[in-house]
Amino acid sequence: MAPSEGGSRAKIGTREPREVGVMPEVDLAIVDGWQRIPGLSSSISDILDELGYATAVAATHLPGRLPGRCVVGRAVTVRYLPERRSREHAEDGLIHKSAMAIAARGDVLVVEGDGVGLWSVFGGLAAHRAVECGIAGVIVDGAVRDLDQISALQLPVWSRGVTSVTGRGRLEGVGINVPVRVAGVQVRPGDVVVADDSGVCFVPPEVLAEVGRRLRDLTDEEAKILQSR
Ligand SMILES: O=C([O-])CC(=O)C(=O)O
Ligand SMILES: [Mg+2]
């Protein structure tokens, strides 16, 4: 059943951040068909290594919460910092609804949360909204909760942790589409996210075409090696 839109919970995640950045142009035609390539994040990680980009994260730090899923899409970033006021005095600082309102279908939410995994910034209600908005996946350097609801919705989520404890009143959403730190790497809005069971990579749009060319070569090479066995 769809959650009620009437009560105060309908407002969770609607807070407006102080800073909203601009999404760059990204030629998404380049990533057509990537999702069907076996071992995708590993190949992308190798290519990023070759090109000198340190923007790949191991699944050890950001495990997929829905095994077997592969997501490729443009990053809409969300940045949280610790609330400055004590929980009793703080408002709901979650901003995922505001972020989804400016996202396009197929985008991936990339969230700098508490960086530890103790406080949730994304749960069942947020997941319902994400599915309605056509969000392709969610990456959280922090925690998510309501895993049963997220799984029932089949929304692919990668997160550092899972918790029952909400980040509402503990974290403040300060920016949408601003650079964020995710498991030690810098992610910018418009980076192409490639996430599967091995890890999460972020491809800067300025090298997307070159990554696409190298991915084709690498995929052909691996297919030939497998055929010749
Ligand atoms: O408070 C949170 O972490 C968000 C939450 O539970 C939800 O979206 O259902
Ligand atoms: Mg919830």
PDB file of C-alpha atoms and ligand atoms in Angstrom:
ATOM      1  CA  MET A   1       0.000   0.000   0.000  1.00  0.00           C
ATOM      2  CA  ALA A   2       1.271   3.506  -0.795  1.00  0.00           C
ATOM      3  CA  PRO A   3       2.219   5.453   2.332  1.00  0.00           C
ATOM      4  CA  SER A   4      -0.156   8.206   3.385  1.00  0.00           C
ATOM      5  CA  GLU A   5       0.759  11.636   2.055  1.00  0.00           C
ATOM      6  CA  GLY A   6      -1.318  13.354   4.738  1.00  0.00           C
ATOM      7  CA  GLY A   7       0.643  13.133   7.998  1.00  0.00           C
ATOM      8  CA  SER A   8       3.888  14.723   9.154  1.00  0.00           C
ATOM      9  CA  ARG A   9       5.825  11.778   7.712  1.00  0.00           C
ATOM     10  CA  ALA A  10       4.805  12.998   4.267  1.00  0.00           C
ATOM     11  CA  LYS A  11       7.088  15.948   4.938  1.00  0.00           C
ATOM     12  CA  ILE A  12      10.197  13.872   5.680  1.00  0.00           C
ATOM     13  CA  GLY A  13      12.974  14.785   3.290  1.00  0.00           C
ATOM     14  CA  THR A  14      11.433  18.004   2.005  1.00  0.00           C
ATOM     15  CA  ARG A  15      13.842  20.422   3.655  1.00  0.00           C
ATOM     16  CA  GLU A  16      15.543  22.773   1.153  1.00  0.00           C
ATOM     17  CA  PRO A  17      19.347  22.827   1.323  1.00  0.00           C
ATOM     18  CA  ARG A  18      21.310  26.066   1.370  1.00  0.00           C
ATOM     19  CA  GLU A  19      23.167  25.198  -1.813  1.00  0.00           C
ATOM     20  CA  VAL A  20      21.887  23.713  -5.082  1.00  0.00           C
ATOM     21  CA  GLY A  21      24.452  23.280  -7.858  1.00  0.00           C
ATOM     22  CA  VAL A  22      24.126  22.874 -11.584  1.00  0.00           C
ATOM     23  CA  MET A  23      24.028  19.518 -13.364  1.00  0.00           C
ATOM     24  CA  PRO A  24      26.475  19.466 -16.323  1.00  0.00           C
ATOM     25  CA  GLU A  25      25.576  18.112 -19.774  1.00  0.00           C
ATOM     26  CA  VAL A  26      26.129  14.356 -19.925  1.00  0.00           C
ATOM     27  CA  ASP A  27      25.888  12.324 -23.154  1.00  0.00           C
ATOM     28  CA  LEU A  28      24.023   9.310 -21.801  1.00  0.00           C
ATOM     29  CA  ALA A  29      23.864   7.658 -25.259  1.00  0.00           C
ATOM     30  CA  ILE A  30      27.465   6.576 -24.544  1.00  0.00           C
ATOM     31  CA  VAL A  31      26.379   4.299 -21.675  1.00  0.00           C
ATOM     32  CA  ASP A  32      23.681   2.509 -23.686  1.00  0.00           C
ATOM     33  CA  GLY A  33      24.020  -1.245 -23.127  1.00  0.00           C
ATOM     34  CA  TRP A  34      26.687  -0.960 -20.392  1.00  0.00           C
ATOM     35  CA  GLN A  35      24.416  -2.638 -17.835  1.00  0.00           C
ATOM     36  CA  ARG A  36      24.478  -5.907 -19.781  1.00  0.00           C
ATOM     37  CA  ILE A  37      28.318  -6.137 -19.751  1.00  0.00           C
ATOM     38  CA  PRO A  38      29.572  -8.837 -17.329  1.00  0.00           C
ATOM     39  CA  GLY A  39      32.006  -7.638 -14.658  1.00  0.00           C
ATOM     40  CA  LEU A  40      31.146  -4.031 -15.486  1.00  0.00           C
ATOM     41  CA  SER A  41      32.392  -2.160 -12.388  1.00  0.00           C
ATOM     42  CA  SER A  42      35.704  -4.067 -12.472  1.00  0.00           C
ATOM     43  CA  SER A  43      36.325  -3.127 -16.116  1.00  0.00           C
ATOM     44  CA  ILE A  44      35.374   0.503 -15.430  1.00  0.00           C
ATOM     45  CA  SER A  45      37.679   0.533 -12.392  1.00  0.00           C
ATOM     46  CA  ASP A  46      40.587  -0.710 -14.556  1.00  0.00           C
ATOM     47  CA  ILE A  47      39.904   1.979 -17.162  1.00  0.00           C
ATOM     48  CA  LEU A  48      39.728   4.699 -14.489  1.00  0.00           C
ATOM     49  CA  ASP A  49      43.091   3.418 -13.197  1.00  0.00           C
ATOM     50  CA  GLU A  50      44.547   3.692 -16.725  1.00  0.00           C
ATOM     51  CA  LEU A  51      43.212   7.228 -17.118  1.00  0.00           C
ATOM     52  CA  GLY A  52      44.467   8.298 -13.683  1.00  0.00           C
ATOM     53  CA  TYR A  53      41.169   8.750 -11.846  1.00  0.00           C
ATOM     54  CA  ALA A  54      40.809   7.598  -8.212  1.00  0.00           C
ATOM     55  CA  THR A  55      37.035   7.368  -8.270  1.00  0.00           C
ATOM     56  CA  ALA A  56      36.327   3.665  -7.711  1.00  0.00           C
ATOM     57  CA  VAL A  57      35.059   2.335  -4.374  1.00  0.00           C
ATOM     58  CA  ALA A  58      35.191  -1.310  -3.236  1.00  0.00           C
ATOM     59  CA  ALA A  59      31.970  -3.108  -2.366  1.00  0.00           C
ATOM     60  CA  THR A  60      33.723  -3.788   0.946  1.00  0.00           C
ATOM     61  CA  HIS A  61      32.940  -0.154   1.832  1.00  0.00           C
ATOM     62  CA  LEU A  62      29.668   0.195  -0.081  1.00  0.00           C
ATOM     63  CA  PRO A  63      28.010  -3.219  -0.404  1.00  0.00           C
ATOM     64  CA  GLY A  64      24.914  -3.623  -2.552  1.00  0.00           C
ATOM     65  CA  ARG A  65      21.847  -4.272  -0.409  1.00  0.00           C
ATOM     66  CA  LEU A  66      20.056  -6.028  -3.272  1.00  0.00           C
ATOM     67  CA  PRO A  67      22.560  -8.563  -4.646  1.00  0.00           C
ATOM     68  CA  GLY A  68      22.807  -9.150  -8.383  1.00  0.00           C
ATOM     69  CA  ARG A  69      21.872  -5.653  -9.456  1.00  0.00           C
ATOM     70  CA  CYS A  70      23.809  -3.387 -11.810  1.00  0.00           C
ATOM     71  CA  VAL A  71      23.003   0.301 -12.137  1.00  0.00           C
ATOM     72  CA  VAL A  72      24.383   2.900 -14.561  1.00  0.00           C
ATOM     73  CA  GLY A  73      23.150   6.498 -14.352  1.00  0.00           C
ATOM     74  CA  ARG A  74      23.913  10.144 -13.788  1.00  0.00           C
ATOM     75  CA  ALA A  75      24.764  11.175 -10.205  1.00  0.00           C
ATOM     76  CA  VAL A  76      22.474  13.601  -8.397  1.00  0.00           C
ATOM     77  CA  THR A  77      24.455  14.360  -5.257  1.00  0.00           C
ATOM     78  CA  VAL A  78      23.163  15.048  -1.754  1.00  0.00           C
ATOM     79  CA  ARG A  79      25.396  16.313   1.035  1.00  0.00           C
ATOM     80  CA  TYR A  80      24.762  15.947   4.771  1.00  0.00           C
ATOM     81  CA  LEU A  81      26.719  17.420   7.661  1.00  0.00           C
ATOM     82  CA  PRO A  82      26.124  16.941  11.394  1.00  0.00           C
ATOM     83  CA  GLU A  83      23.309  19.082  12.817  1.00  0.00           C
ATOM     84  CA  ARG A  84      24.630  21.992  14.838  1.00  0.00           C
ATOM     85  CA  ARG A  85      21.747  21.936  17.318  1.00  0.00           C
ATOM     86  CA  SER A  86      20.846  19.149  19.719  1.00  0.00           C
ATOM     87  CA  ARG A  87      18.237  16.703  18.503  1.00  0.00           C
ATOM     88  CA  GLU A  88      15.418  18.251  20.599  1.00  0.00           C
ATOM     89  CA  HIS A  89      16.010  21.620  18.949  1.00  0.00           C
ATOM     90  CA  ALA A  90      16.819  20.527  15.419  1.00  0.00           C
ATOM     91  CA  GLU A  91      14.303  20.259  12.558  1.00  0.00           C
ATOM     92  CA  ASP A  92      14.052  17.365  10.109  1.00  0.00           C
ATOM     93  CA  GLY A  93      17.209  17.914   8.068  1.00  0.00           C
ATOM     94  CA  LEU A  94      16.569  15.243   5.427  1.00  0.00           C
ATOM     95  CA  ILE A  95      16.434  16.561   1.860  1.00  0.00           C
ATOM     96  CA  HIS A  96      15.980  13.496  -0.375  1.00  0.00           C
ATOM     97  CA  LYS A  97      12.555  14.608  -1.649  1.00  0.00           C
ATOM     98  CA  SER A  98      13.988  17.978  -2.633  1.00  0.00           C
ATOM     99  CA  ALA A  99      16.796  16.182  -4.485  1.00  0.00           C
ATOM    100  CA  MET A 100      14.411  13.819  -6.275  1.00  0.00           C
ATOM    101  CA  ALA A 101      12.253  16.767  -7.320  1.00  0.00           C
ATOM    102  CA  ILE A 102      15.088  18.015  -9.514  1.00  0.00           C
ATOM    103  CA  ALA A 103      16.349  14.581 -10.640  1.00  0.00           C
ATOM    104  CA  ALA A 104      15.489  13.025 -14.001  1.00  0.00           C
ATOM    105  CA  ARG A 105      14.234   9.469 -14.489  1.00  0.00           C
ATOM    106  CA  GLY A 106      17.219   7.098 -14.541  1.00  0.00           C
ATOM    107  CA  ASP A 107      19.375   9.288 -12.262  1.00  0.00           C
ATOM    108  CA  VAL A 108      21.207   7.814  -9.273  1.00  0.00           C
ATOM    109  CA  LEU A 109      21.113   9.515  -5.864  1.00  0.00           C
ATOM    110  CA  VAL A 110      24.630   9.717  -4.428  1.00  0.00           C
ATOM    111  CA  VAL A 111      24.541  10.678  -0.777  1.00  0.00           C
ATOM    112  CA  GLU A 112      27.315  11.811   1.552  1.00  0.00           C
ATOM    113  CA  GLY A 113      25.744  10.721   4.850  1.00  0.00           C
ATOM    114  CA  ASP A 114      27.446  10.282   8.214  1.00  0.00           C
ATOM    115  CA  GLY A 115      30.296   8.381   6.522  1.00  0.00           C
ATOM    116  CA  VAL A 116      30.075   5.726   9.233  1.00  0.00           C
ATOM    117  CA  GLY A 117      26.743   3.990   8.895  1.00  0.00           C
ATOM    118  CA  LEU A 118      25.033   4.725  12.211  1.00  0.00           C
ATOM    119  CA  TRP A 119      22.380   7.247  11.182  1.00  0.00           C
ATOM    120  CA  SER A 120      19.897   6.685   8.383  1.00  0.00           C
ATOM    121  CA  VAL A 121      19.208   9.209   5.637  1.00  0.00           C
ATOM    122  CA  PHE A 122      17.074   6.934   3.456  1.00  0.00           C
ATOM    123  CA  GLY A 123      14.305   4.470   4.331  1.00  0.00           C
ATOM    124  CA  GLY A 124      11.067   2.950   3.123  1.00  0.00           C
ATOM    125  CA  LEU A 125       9.201   6.212   2.570  1.00  0.00           C
ATOM    126  CA  ALA A 126      12.124   7.652   0.641  1.00  0.00           C
ATOM    127  CA  ALA A 127      12.316   4.449  -1.406  1.00  0.00           C
ATOM    128  CA  HIS A 128       8.632   4.724  -2.377  1.00  0.00           C
ATOM    129  CA  ARG A 129       9.247   8.259  -3.565  1.00  0.00           C
ATOM    130  CA  ALA A 130      12.399   7.194  -5.433  1.00  0.00           C
ATOM    131  CA  VAL A 131      10.497   4.521  -7.352  1.00  0.00           C
ATOM    132  CA  GLU A 132       7.745   7.025  -8.239  1.00  0.00           C
ATOM    133  CA  CYS A 133      10.396   9.448  -9.517  1.00  0.00           C
ATOM    134  CA  GLY A 134      12.159   6.773 -11.588  1.00  0.00           C
ATOM    135  CA  ILE A 135      15.396   6.929  -9.566  1.00  0.00           C
ATOM    136  CA  ALA A 136      17.559   4.057 -10.858  1.00  0.00           C
ATOM    137  CA  GLY A 137      19.532   3.480  -7.668  1.00  0.00           C
ATOM    138  CA  VAL A 138      20.822   4.996  -4.443  1.00  0.00           C
ATOM    139  CA  ILE A 139      24.385   5.135  -3.094  1.00  0.00           C
ATOM    140  CA  VAL A 140      24.784   6.186   0.545  1.00  0.00           C
ATOM    141  CA  ASP A 141      28.036   6.812   2.400  1.00  0.00           C
ATOM    142  CA  GLY A 142      26.122   6.425   5.615  1.00  0.00           C
ATOM    143  CA  ALA A 143      23.193   4.263   6.594  1.00  0.00           C
ATOM    144  CA  VAL A 144      19.802   3.284   5.241  1.00  0.00           C
ATOM    145  CA  ARG A 145      16.911   1.681   7.117  1.00  0.00           C
ATOM    146  CA  ASP A 146      13.611  -0.107   6.430  1.00  0.00           C
ATOM    147  CA  LEU A 147      15.550  -2.647   4.372  1.00  0.00           C
ATOM    148  CA  ASP A 148      12.464  -4.874   4.081  1.00  0.00           C
ATOM    149  CA  GLN A 149      10.545  -2.072   2.355  1.00  0.00           C
ATOM    150  CA  ILE A 150      13.493  -1.184   0.108  1.00  0.00           C
ATOM    151  CA  SER A 151      13.841  -4.861  -0.908  1.00  0.00           C
ATOM    152  CA  ALA A 152      10.102  -5.244  -1.552  1.00  0.00           C
ATOM    153  CA  LEU A 153      10.320  -2.261  -3.905  1.00  0.00           C
ATOM    154  CA  GLN A 154      13.363  -3.812  -5.636  1.00  0.00           C
ATOM    155  CA  LEU A 155      15.150  -0.455  -5.434  1.00  0.00           C
ATOM    156  CA  PRO A 156      18.895  -1.096  -5.744  1.00  0.00           C
ATOM    157  CA  VAL A 157      20.762   0.528  -2.857  1.00  0.00           C
ATOM    158  CA  TRP A 158      24.463   0.514  -1.934  1.00  0.00           C
ATOM    159  CA  SER A 159      25.305   1.769   1.547  1.00  0.00           C
ATOM    160  CA  ARG A 160      28.061   1.744   4.106  1.00  0.00           C
ATOM    161  CA  GLY A 161      25.667   0.587   6.781  1.00  0.00           C
ATOM    162  CA  VAL A 162      22.169  -0.346   7.835  1.00  0.00           C
ATOM    163  CA  THR A 163      20.576   0.916  11.041  1.00  0.00           C
ATOM    164  CA  SER A 164      17.257   1.493  12.733  1.00  0.00           C
ATOM    165  CA  VAL A 165      18.340   4.929  13.976  1.00  0.00           C
ATOM    166  CA  THR A 166      17.144   7.890  11.942  1.00  0.00           C
ATOM    167  CA  GLY A 167      19.402  10.737  10.850  1.00  0.00           C
ATOM    168  CA  ARG A 168      16.460  13.141  11.218  1.00  0.00           C
ATOM    169  CA  GLY A 169      17.487  15.803  13.724  1.00  0.00           C
ATOM    170  CA  ARG A 170      21.050  14.438  13.676  1.00  0.00           C
ATOM    171  CA  LEU A 171      22.139  15.326  10.153  1.00  0.00           C
ATOM    172  CA  GLU A 172      21.445  18.410   8.082  1.00  0.00           C
ATOM    173  CA  GLY A 173      21.171  18.311   4.299  1.00  0.00           C
ATOM    174  CA  VAL A 174      23.322  21.222   3.170  1.00  0.00           C
ATOM    175  CA  GLY A 175      23.633  20.729  -0.572  1.00  0.00           C
ATOM    176  CA  ILE A 176      22.160  19.156  -3.687  1.00  0.00           C
ATOM    177  CA  ASN A 177      24.282  18.733  -6.812  1.00  0.00           C
ATOM    178  CA  VAL A 178      27.431  19.872  -5.047  1.00  0.00           C
ATOM    179  CA  PRO A 179      30.694  17.867  -4.854  1.00  0.00           C
ATOM    180  CA  VAL A 180      30.472  15.155  -2.182  1.00  0.00           C
ATOM    181  CA  ARG A 181      32.871  12.755  -0.450  1.00  0.00           C
ATOM    182  CA  VAL A 182      31.823   9.130  -0.823  1.00  0.00           C
ATOM    183  CA  ALA A 183      34.003   6.497   0.858  1.00  0.00           C
ATOM    184  CA  GLY A 184      37.043   8.733   0.416  1.00  0.00           C
ATOM    185  CA  VAL A 185      36.497   9.691  -3.231  1.00  0.00           C
ATOM    186  CA  GLN A 186      35.186  12.948  -4.643  1.00  0.00           C
ATOM    187  CA  VAL A 187      31.938  12.649  -6.596  1.00  0.00           C
ATOM    188  CA  ARG A 188      30.528  15.512  -8.640  1.00  0.00           C
ATOM    189  CA  PRO A 189      27.010  15.939  -9.994  1.00  0.00           C
ATOM    190  CA  GLY A 190      26.800  14.421 -13.477  1.00  0.00           C
ATOM    191  CA  ASP A 191      29.452  11.770 -12.849  1.00  0.00           C
ATOM    192  CA  VAL A 192      28.212   8.504 -14.316  1.00  0.00           C
ATOM    193  CA  VAL A 193      27.687   5.975 -11.539  1.00  0.00           C
ATOM    194  CA  VAL A 194      28.449   2.330 -12.306  1.00  0.00           C
ATOM    195  CA  ALA A 195      27.455   0.080  -9.408  1.00  0.00           C
ATOM    196  CA  ASP A 196      27.277  -3.698  -9.110  1.00  0.00           C
ATOM    197  CA  ASP A 197      28.206  -6.428  -6.614  1.00  0.00           C
ATOM    198  CA  SER A 198      31.958  -5.704  -6.910  1.00  0.00           C
ATOM    199  CA  GLY A 199      31.890  -1.981  -6.285  1.00  0.00           C
ATOM    200  CA  VAL A 200      30.799   1.511  -7.193  1.00  0.00           C
ATOM    201  CA  CYS A 201      32.647   3.664  -9.760  1.00  0.00           C
ATOM    202  CA  PHE A 202      32.139   7.279 -10.702  1.00  0.00           C
ATOM    203  CA  VAL A 203      33.059   8.258 -14.268  1.00  0.00           C
ATOM    204  CA  PRO A 204      33.656  11.997 -14.817  1.00  0.00           C
ATOM    205  CA  PRO A 205      31.647  13.205 -17.872  1.00  0.00           C
ATOM    206  CA  GLU A 206      34.786  14.661 -19.483  1.00  0.00           C
ATOM    207  CA  VAL A 207      36.256  11.166 -19.957  1.00  0.00           C
ATOM    208  CA  LEU A 208      32.990   9.296 -20.580  1.00  0.00           C
ATOM    209  CA  ALA A 209      33.518   8.926 -24.343  1.00  0.00           C
ATOM    210  CA  GLU A 210      37.092   7.649 -23.855  1.00  0.00           C
ATOM    211  CA  VAL A 211      35.919   5.231 -21.142  1.00  0.00           C
ATOM    212  CA  GLY A 212      33.245   3.993 -23.563  1.00  0.00           C
ATOM    213  CA  ARG A 213      35.835   3.305 -26.282  1.00  0.00           C
ATOM    214  CA  ARG A 214      38.169   1.483 -23.894  1.00  0.00           C
ATOM    215  CA  LEU A 215      35.277  -0.497 -22.426  1.00  0.00           C
ATOM    216  CA  ARG A 216      34.348  -1.792 -25.884  1.00  0.00           C
ATOM    217  CA  ASP A 217      37.950  -2.908 -26.517  1.00  0.00           C
ATOM    218  CA  LEU A 218      38.313  -4.503 -23.097  1.00  0.00           C
ATOM    219  CA  THR A 219      34.971  -6.323 -23.369  1.00  0.00           C
ATOM    220  CA  ASP A 220      35.898  -7.707 -26.847  1.00  0.00           C
ATOM    221  CA  GLU A 221      39.298  -8.797 -25.530  1.00  0.00           C
ATOM    222  CA  GLU A 222      37.782 -10.623 -22.532  1.00  0.00           C
ATOM    223  CA  ALA A 223      35.151 -12.314 -24.742  1.00  0.00           C
ATOM    224  CA  LYS A 224      37.928 -13.585 -27.067  1.00  0.00           C
ATOM    225  CA  ILE A 225      39.939 -14.946 -24.117  1.00  0.00           C
ATOM    226  CA  LEU A 226      36.871 -16.812 -22.857  1.00  0.00           C
ATOM    227  CA  GLN A 227      36.013 -18.194 -26.329  1.00  0.00           C
ATOM    228  CA  SER A 228      39.566 -19.477 -26.905  1.00  0.00           C
ATOM    229  CA  ARG A 229      39.546 -21.649 -23.764  1.00  0.00           C
TER     230      ARG A 229
HETATM  231  O1  LIG B   1      14.296   8.629   8.883  1.00  0.00           O
HETATM  232  C1  LIG B   1      14.777   8.044   7.896  1.00  0.00           C
HETATM  233  O2  LIG B   1      15.893   7.525   7.888  1.00  0.00           O
HETATM  234  C2  LIG B   1      13.944   7.977   6.660  1.00  0.00           C
HETATM  235  C3  LIG B   1      12.925   6.904   6.719  1.00  0.00           C
HETATM  236  O3  LIG B   1      12.768   6.165   7.672  1.00  0.00           O
HETATM  237  C4  LIG B   1      12.074   6.718   5.520  1.00  0.00           C
HETATM  238  O4  LIG B   1      12.336   7.347   4.495  1.00  0.00           O
HETATM  239  O5  LIG B   1      11.167   5.884   5.606  1.00  0.00           O
HETATM  240 MG    MG B   2      10.955   4.848   7.499  1.00  0.00          MG
END
